[in-house]
């Protein structure tokens, strides 16, 4: 099985004191076919300096600085659309709520299934897995996914886990246009995938992989008030893609 190369985009906003730079450096150093591309979303703290220092420590780490804040969707999009020669591109949350060890497992999913276009991490509480998040956030997440499934016809278990990989040739058209929602753009990605492959079921394009470890970080930029706005954003998404 050929080792697929990967460029992993990591959006960052005010992550100066939260970035585990040692973990990122160790991960990319141990894997010659992996590249890290950090996107500083016009942070107000010293995130830019931290990222530049990290970039200077390894040739396969790059940093993209945005002049204004775009939100997570815009930051990920900017990073994905940068030129890349890797077989795969993807995005990962900067706080490492999903540990980097899960990246290789998602790569393996795509390597073993050449017809798949996307491998997406999902959070499933089960024996043998360590999934840590509050009851409130778990309920909000399930409500959001249920509404999205009913309104948009998406057979997805978990759209919001920030761990997704795509084949490079698919990623470019997927991220070509701006997103409606700065936070719930994962839903739009699935709708765009379905539009790109109208003859295939979404389950034939995307594999949801249950990660073995995930831990909610208290400094996440996604707040409960963002979930309150979710119904309106889902309706706006529905209007665009119906």
PDB file of C-alpha atoms in Angstrom, residues 6-12 24 35-39 64 72 75-82 89-94 162 164-165:
ATOM      1  CA  UNK A   6      -0.673  14.856   3.222  1.00  0.00           C
ATOM      2  CA  UNK A   7      -0.837  18.593   3.828  1.00  0.00           C
ATOM      3  CA  UNK A   8      -2.717  19.251   7.054  1.00  0.00           C
ATOM      4  CA  UNK A   9      -4.215  22.720   7.554  1.00  0.00           C
ATOM      5  CA  UNK A  10      -4.500  23.964  11.139  1.00  0.00           C
ATOM      6  CA  UNK A  11      -6.587  27.152  11.630  1.00  0.00           C
ATOM      7  CA  UNK A  12      -5.478  29.269  14.588  1.00  0.00           C
ATOM      8  CA  UNK A  24       3.052  19.210  16.164  1.00  0.00           C
ATOM      9  CA  UNK A  35       3.275  18.753   5.863  1.00  0.00           C
ATOM     10  CA  UNK A  36       1.699  21.181   8.320  1.00  0.00           C
ATOM     11  CA  UNK A  37       0.178  24.456   7.164  1.00  0.00           C
ATOM     12  CA  UNK A  38      -0.898  26.756   9.994  1.00  0.00           C
ATOM     13  CA  UNK A  39      -3.289  29.617   9.220  1.00  0.00           C
ATOM     14  CA  UNK A  64      -0.216  31.643   6.273  1.00  0.00           C
ATOM     15  CA  UNK A  72     -12.761  29.025  11.075  1.00  0.00           C
ATOM     16  CA  UNK A  75      -9.182  30.210   7.625  1.00  0.00           C
ATOM     17  CA  UNK A  76      -9.504  26.550   6.638  1.00  0.00           C
ATOM     18  CA  UNK A  77     -10.525  27.533   3.114  1.00  0.00           C
ATOM     19  CA  UNK A  78      -7.522  29.848   2.713  1.00  0.00           C
ATOM     20  CA  UNK A  79      -5.165  27.094   3.842  1.00  0.00           C
ATOM     21  CA  UNK A  80      -6.691  24.404   1.648  1.00  0.00           C
ATOM     22  CA  UNK A  81      -6.596  26.588  -1.463  1.00  0.00           C
ATOM     23  CA  UNK A  82      -2.839  27.186  -1.162  1.00  0.00           C
ATOM     24  CA  UNK A  89      -5.271  17.718   2.158  1.00  0.00           C
ATOM     25  CA  UNK A  90      -7.276  18.158   5.315  1.00  0.00           C
ATOM     26  CA  UNK A  91      -7.876  20.250   8.402  1.00  0.00           C
ATOM     27  CA  UNK A  92      -7.385  19.650  12.101  1.00  0.00           C
ATOM     28  CA  UNK A  93      -8.317  21.620  15.203  1.00  0.00           C
ATOM     29  CA  UNK A  94      -5.400  23.536  16.694  1.00  0.00           C
ATOM     30  CA  UNK A 162     -12.641  19.064  13.369  1.00  0.00           C
ATOM     31  CA  UNK A 164     -11.270  15.687   8.059  1.00  0.00           C
ATOM     32  CA  UNK A 165      -9.107  14.623   5.128  1.00  0.00           C
TER      33      UNK A 165
END
